[in-house]
Amino acid sequence: MNDCIFCKICNKELSSDIIYEDEYCVCFSDINPQAKTHLLFVPKVHISSISEMEDGHELIVAHLIKIARNVAKDLKLPGYKLHIAVNKEGGQTVFHIHLHLLSHY
Ligand code: AMP
Ligand code: ZN
C-alpha cells in the first residue's frame, strides 16, 4: 500500500517518534494527541480495518494489545484506555489497523 501513511511510518519513509518496535509492530505518538499520553500501535502488515481481518490476523491484533500493556507498564501509566475505530462510520480516518492508547497520566 504505497499511499498508506502508517505503512510509510513502518517502512521509515515517513518520520515519527517511534518509541517501540519489534518484528510485528511499531508504537509511536499520535500527531494530534487527545490525551496527555496518546500512542498508536500499528502492525507492520497492512490490514485496512478490523472489518477486513482474515484468518491469522487475530494473532497480530492480540500482539498489539500485549505490547500496549508492556509499553504502558514501562511508562508506569496507572491506567489508560485502548480503542480501535472500525470503518469510516466508526470514526476511522487512517485505513491501516491501529490501536490507540490514551491516558491522563
Ligand atoms: P483513527 O481516527 O482512529 O483512524 O486514528 C488515526 C490517528 O492517526 C489520528 O488520531 C491521527 O491524529 C493519527 N495520525 C495521522 N497521521 C499521523 C502521523 N503521520 N503520525 C502520527 N499520528 C498520525
Ligand atoms: Zn498500511
Coordinates of N, CA, C and O and ligand atoms in Angstrom, one line a residue:
M1 N 0.9 -1.2 0.0 CA 0.0 0.0 0.0 C 0.9 1.2 0.0 O 1.3 1.8 1.0
N2 N 1.3 1.7 -1.2 CA 2.3 2.8 -1.3 C 1.7 4.1 -0.7 O 2.5 5.0 -0.3
D3 N 0.4 4.3 -0.7 CA -0.1 5.6 -0.2 C -0.6 5.6 1.2 O -1.3 6.5 1.6
C4 N -0.2 4.5 1.9 CA -0.7 4.4 3.3 C 0.3 5.0 4.2 O 1.5 4.6 4.3
I5 N -0.1 6.0 5.0 CA 0.8 6.7 5.9 C 1.4 5.8 7.0 O 2.6 6.0 7.4
F6 N 0.6 4.9 7.5 CA 1.2 4.0 8.5 C 2.1 3.0 8.0 O 3.1 2.6 8.6
C7 N 1.9 2.5 6.7 CA 2.9 1.7 6.1 C 4.2 2.5 5.9 O 5.3 2.0 6.1
K8 N 4.1 3.8 5.5 CA 5.3 4.6 5.3 C 6.0 4.8 6.6 O 7.2 4.8 6.7
I9 N 5.3 5.0 7.8 CA 5.9 5.1 9.1 C 6.7 3.8 9.4 O 7.8 3.8 9.8
C10 N 6.0 2.6 9.2 CA 6.6 1.3 9.4 C 7.9 1.1 8.6 O 8.9 0.6 9.1
N11 N 7.8 1.6 7.4 CA 9.0 1.5 6.5 C 10.0 2.6 6.6 O 11.0 2.6 5.8
K12 N 9.8 3.5 7.5 CA 10.7 4.7 7.8 C 10.8 5.6 6.6 O 11.7 6.3 6.4
E13 N 9.7 5.6 5.7 CA 9.7 6.5 4.6 C 9.1 7.9 5.1 O 9.1 8.9 4.4
L14 N 8.4 7.8 6.3 CA 7.8 9.0 6.9 C 8.3 9.0 8.4 O 8.3 7.9 9.0
S15 N 8.7 10.2 8.9 CA 9.3 10.2 10.2 C 8.2 10.2 11.3 O 7.1 10.7 11.0
S16 N 8.5 9.6 12.4 CA 7.6 9.6 13.6 C 8.5 9.3 14.7 O 9.6 8.9 14.6
D17 N 8.0 9.6 15.9 CA 8.8 9.3 17.1 C 8.5 7.9 17.6 O 7.8 7.7 18.6
I18 N 9.1 6.9 16.9 CA 8.8 5.5 17.3 C 9.4 5.2 18.6 O 10.6 5.5 18.9
I19 N 8.6 4.8 19.6 CA 9.1 4.5 20.9 C 9.2 3.0 21.2 O 9.8 2.6 22.2
Y20 N 8.7 2.2 20.3 CA 8.8 0.8 20.5 C 8.7 0.2 19.1 O 7.9 0.6 18.3
E21 N 9.5 -0.9 18.8 CA 9.4 -1.6 17.5 C 9.8 -3.0 17.7 O 10.7 -3.3 18.5
D22 N 9.1 -3.9 17.1 CA 9.6 -5.3 17.0 C 9.3 -5.8 15.6 O 8.9 -5.1 14.7
E23 N 9.4 -7.1 15.5 CA 9.2 -7.8 14.1 C 7.8 -7.5 13.6 O 7.6 -7.5 12.4
Y24 N 6.8 -7.3 14.5 CA 5.4 -7.3 14.0 C 4.7 -5.9 14.1 O 3.7 -5.8 13.5
C25 N 5.3 -5.0 14.9 CA 4.5 -3.8 15.1 C 5.5 -2.6 15.5 O 6.6 -2.8 15.8
V26 N 4.9 -1.4 15.3 CA 5.6 -0.2 15.8 C 4.6 0.5 16.7 O 3.4 0.4 16.6
C27 N 5.2 1.3 17.6 CA 4.4 2.2 18.5 C 5.0 3.6 18.4 O 6.3 3.8 18.5
F28 N 4.2 4.6 18.2 CA 4.6 6.0 18.1 C 3.6 6.9 18.6 O 2.4 6.5 18.8
S29 N 3.9 8.2 18.9 CA 3.0 9.1 19.4 C 2.0 9.6 18.3 O 2.4 9.8 17.2
D30 N 0.8 9.8 18.8 CA -0.2 10.3 17.8 C 0.2 11.8 17.5 O 0.5 12.5 18.4
I31 N 0.1 12.2 16.3 CA 0.5 13.5 15.8 C -0.5 14.6 16.4 O -0.1 15.8 16.5
N32 N -1.7 14.2 16.7 CA -2.7 15.1 17.2 C -3.3 14.5 18.5 O -4.4 14.1 18.6
P33 N -2.5 14.6 19.6 CA -2.9 13.9 20.8 C -4.2 14.4 21.4 O -4.4 15.6 21.5
Q34 N -5.0 13.4 21.9 CA -6.3 13.7 22.5 C -6.2 13.4 24.0 O -7.2 13.5 24.7
A35 N -5.0 13.2 24.5 CA -4.8 13.0 26.0 C -3.3 13.2 26.2 O -2.5 13.4 25.3
K36 N -3.0 13.3 27.5 CA -1.6 13.6 27.9 C -0.6 12.6 27.2 O 0.4 12.9 26.7
T37 N -1.0 11.3 27.3 CA -0.3 10.3 26.6 C -1.2 9.7 25.5 O -2.4 9.3 25.9
H38 N -0.8 9.8 24.3 CA -1.7 9.2 23.2 C -0.7 8.5 22.2 O 0.0 9.2 21.5
L39 N -0.7 7.2 22.3 CA 0.2 6.4 21.5 C -0.7 5.6 20.5 O -1.8 5.3 20.8
L40 N 0.0 5.2 19.4 CA -0.6 4.3 18.4 C 0.2 3.1 18.3 O 1.5 3.2 18.2
F41 N -0.4 1.9 18.2 CA 0.2 0.6 18.0 C -0.2 0.1 16.6 O -1.4 -0.1 16.4
V42 N 0.7 -0.1 15.8 CA 0.4 -0.3 14.3 C 1.1 -1.6 13.9 O 2.4 -1.7 14.0
P43 N 0.4 -2.6 13.3 CA 1.1 -3.8 12.8 C 1.9 -3.4 11.5 O 1.5 -2.5 10.7
K44 N 3.0 -4.1 11.3 CA 3.8 -3.9 10.1 C 3.1 -4.4 8.8 O 3.4 -3.9 7.7
V45 N 2.2 -5.3 9.0 CA 1.5 -5.8 7.8 C 0.3 -4.9 7.6 O -0.3 -4.4 8.6
H46 N 0.0 -4.6 6.4 CA -1.1 -3.7 6.1 C -2.5 -4.5 6.1 O -2.7 -5.3 5.3
I47 N -3.3 -4.1 7.1 CA -4.7 -4.6 7.2 C -5.5 -3.4 7.3 O -5.2 -2.6 8.2
S48 N -6.4 -3.1 6.4 CA -7.1 -1.8 6.4 C -8.0 -1.5 7.6 O -8.1 -0.4 8.0
S49 N -8.6 -2.6 8.1 CA -9.6 -2.4 9.1 C -9.9 -3.7 9.9 O -9.7 -4.8 9.3
I50 N -10.3 -3.6 11.1 CA -10.8 -4.8 11.8 C -11.8 -5.5 11.0 O -11.8 -6.8 11.0
S51 N -12.6 -4.8 10.3 CA -13.7 -5.4 9.5 C -13.1 -6.2 8.3 O -13.8 -7.0 7.7
E52 N -11.9 -6.0 8.0 CA -11.2 -6.7 6.9 C -10.2 -7.8 7.3 O -9.5 -8.3 6.5
M53 N -10.2 -8.1 8.6 CA -9.3 -9.1 9.1 C -9.6 -10.5 8.5 O -10.7 -10.8 8.2
E54 N -8.5 -11.2 8.2 CA -8.6 -12.5 7.7 C -8.0 -13.5 8.8 O -7.4 -13.1 9.8
D55 N -8.2 -14.8 8.5 CA -7.7 -15.8 9.5 C -6.2 -15.6 9.7 O -5.4 -15.4 8.8
G56 N -5.9 -15.6 11.0 CA -4.5 -15.4 11.4 C -4.2 -14.0 11.9 O -3.3 -13.8 12.7
H57 N -5.0 -13.0 11.4 CA -4.8 -11.7 11.8 C -5.1 -11.4 13.3 O -4.6 -10.4 13.9
E58 N -5.9 -12.3 13.9 CA -6.2 -12.1 15.3 C -4.9 -12.2 16.2 O -4.8 -11.6 17.2
L59 N -3.9 -12.9 15.7 CA -2.6 -13.0 16.4 C -1.9 -11.7 16.4 O -1.3 -11.2 17.4
I60 N -2.0 -11.0 15.3 CA -1.4 -9.6 15.2 C -2.1 -8.6 16.1 O -1.5 -7.8 16.8
V61 N -3.4 -8.7 16.1 CA -4.2 -7.7 16.9 C -4.0 -8.0 18.4 O -3.8 -7.1 19.2
A62 N -3.9 -9.3 18.8 CA -3.6 -9.7 20.1 C -2.2 -9.2 20.5 O -2.0 -8.7 21.6
H63 N -1.3 -9.2 19.6 CA 0.1 -8.8 19.8 C 0.1 -7.3 20.1 O 0.8 -6.8 21.0
L64 N -0.7 -6.5 19.4 CA -0.8 -5.1 19.6 C -1.2 -4.8 21.1 O -0.7 -3.9 21.7
I65 N -2.2 -5.5 21.5 CA -2.7 -5.3 22.9 C -1.7 -5.7 23.9 O -1.4 -5.0 24.9
K66 N -1.0 -6.8 23.7 CA 0.1 -7.2 24.6 C 1.2 -6.1 24.7 O 1.6 -5.7 25.8
I67 N 1.6 -5.6 23.5 CA 2.7 -4.6 23.5 C 2.2 -3.3 24.1 O 2.9 -2.6 24.8
A68 N 0.9 -2.9 23.9 CA 0.4 -1.7 24.6 C 0.5 -1.9 26.1 O 0.9 -1.0 26.8
R69 N 0.1 -3.1 26.6 CA 0.2 -3.3 28.0 C 1.7 -3.2 28.5 O 1.9 -2.6 29.5
N70 N 2.6 -3.7 27.7 CA 4.0 -3.7 28.1 C 4.5 -2.2 28.1 O 5.3 -1.8 29.0
V71 N 4.2 -1.5 27.1 CA 4.7 -0.1 27.0 C 4.1 0.7 28.1 O 4.8 1.6 28.7
A72 N 2.8 0.5 28.4 CA 2.1 1.3 29.5 C 2.8 0.9 30.8 O 3.0 1.8 31.6
K73 N 3.2 -0.3 31.0 CA 3.9 -0.7 32.2 C 5.3 0.0 32.3 O 5.7 0.6 33.3
D74 N 6.0 0.0 31.1 CA 7.3 0.7 31.1 C 7.2 2.2 31.4 O 8.0 2.8 32.0
L75 N 6.1 2.8 30.9 CA 5.9 4.2 31.2 C 5.2 4.5 32.5 O 5.0 5.6 32.9
K76 N 5.0 3.4 33.3 CA 4.4 3.5 34.6 C 3.0 4.2 34.6 O 2.7 5.0 35.5
L77 N 2.3 3.9 33.6 CA 0.9 4.5 33.5 C 0.0 3.7 34.4 O -0.1 2.5 34.2
P78 N -0.7 4.4 35.4 CA -1.5 3.6 36.3 C -2.8 3.2 35.6 O -3.5 2.2 36.1
G79 N -3.2 3.8 34.6 CA -4.5 3.5 33.9 C -4.5 4.1 32.5 O -3.9 5.1 32.3
Y80 N -5.3 3.5 31.6 CA -5.4 4.0 30.2 C -6.6 3.4 29.6 O -7.2 2.4 30.1
K81 N -6.9 4.0 28.4 CA -8.0 3.4 27.5 C -7.3 2.9 26.3 O -6.4 3.5 25.7
L82 N -7.8 1.8 25.8 CA -7.4 1.2 24.5 C -8.6 1.3 23.5 O -9.7 0.9 24.0
H83 N -8.4 1.8 22.3 CA -9.5 1.7 21.4 C -9.1 1.6 19.9 O -8.0 2.0 19.6
I84 N -10.0 1.0 19.2 CA -9.8 0.8 17.8 C -11.0 1.3 17.1 O -12.1 0.8 17.3
A85 N -10.9 2.3 16.2 CA -12.0 2.7 15.4 C -12.1 1.8 14.2 O -11.1 1.4 13.6
V86 N -13.4 1.4 13.8 CA -13.6 0.5 12.7 C -14.5 1.1 11.7 O -15.6 1.4 11.9
N87 N -13.9 1.4 10.5 CA -14.5 1.9 9.3 C -14.9 3.4 9.5 O -14.9 3.9 10.6
K88 N -15.1 4.0 8.4 CA -15.4 5.5 8.4 C -16.6 5.8 9.4 O -16.5 6.7 10.1
E89 N -17.5 4.9 9.3 CA -18.7 5.1 10.1 C -18.5 4.9 11.6 O -19.3 5.4 12.5
G90 N -17.3 4.3 11.9 CA -16.9 4.1 13.3 C -15.9 5.1 13.8 O -15.3 5.0 14.9
G91 N -15.6 6.1 12.9 CA -14.6 7.2 13.2 C -13.2 6.9 12.7 O -12.3 7.7 13.0
Q92 N -13.0 5.8 12.0 CA -11.7 5.5 11.5 C -11.3 6.5 10.4 O -12.1 6.7 9.5
T93 N -10.1 7.1 10.5 CA -9.6 8.0 9.5 C -8.4 7.5 8.8 O -8.1 8.0 7.7
V94 N -7.6 6.6 9.4 CA -6.5 6.0 8.7 C -6.8 4.5 8.5 O -7.0 3.8 9.5
F95 N -6.7 4.1 7.3 CA -7.2 2.8 6.9 C -6.1 1.7 6.9 O -5.8 1.1 5.9
H96 N -5.4 1.6 8.1 CA -4.4 0.6 8.4 C -4.6 0.4 9.9 O -4.5 1.4 10.7
I97 N -5.0 -0.8 10.3 CA -5.4 -1.0 11.7 C -4.4 -0.4 12.6 O -3.2 -0.5 12.5
H98 N -4.9 0.2 13.7 CA -4.1 0.8 14.7 C -4.9 0.8 16.0 O -6.1 1.1 16.0
L99 N -4.2 0.6 17.1 CA -4.7 0.6 18.5 C -4.3 1.9 19.1 O -3.1 2.2 19.2
H100 N -5.3 2.6 19.6 CA -5.0 3.9 20.3 C -4.8 3.5 21.8 O -5.6 2.7 22.4
L101 N -3.8 4.1 22.5 CA -3.7 4.1 23.9 C -3.8 5.5 24.4 O -3.0 6.4 23.9
L102 N -4.7 5.8 25.2 CA -4.9 7.2 25.8 C -4.9 7.1 27.3 O -5.5 6.2 27.9
S103 N -4.1 8.1 27.9 CA -4.0 8.1 29.3 C -3.9 9.6 29.8 O -3.3 10.4 29.1
H104 N -4.5 9.8 30.9 CA -4.4 11.2 31.6 C -3.1 11.3 32.3 O -2.7 12.4 32.7
Y105 N -2.3 10.2 32.3 CA -1.0 10.2 33.1 C 0.2 10.4 32.2 O 0.1 10.2 31.0
Ligands
AMP1 P1 -8.4 7.0 13.7 O1 -9.2 8.3 13.5 O2 -8.9 6.1 14.8 O3 -8.3 6.3 12.3 O4 -6.9 7.4 14.1 C1 -6.0 7.9 13.3 C2 -5.0 8.6 14.1 O5 -3.8 8.8 13.4 C3 -5.4 10.0 14.5 O6 -5.5 10.2 15.9 C4 -4.4 10.9 13.9 O7 -4.1 12.1 14.7 C5 -3.2 10.0 13.8 N1 -2.2 10.3 12.7 C6 -2.5 10.6 11.4 N2 -1.3 10.8 10.8 C7 -0.3 10.6 11.7 C8 1.1 10.7 11.6 N3 1.8 11.0 10.5 N4 1.8 10.4 12.7 C9 1.2 10.1 13.9 N5 -0.2 10.0 14.0 C10 -0.9 10.3 12.9
ZN2 ZN -0.7 0.4 5.6

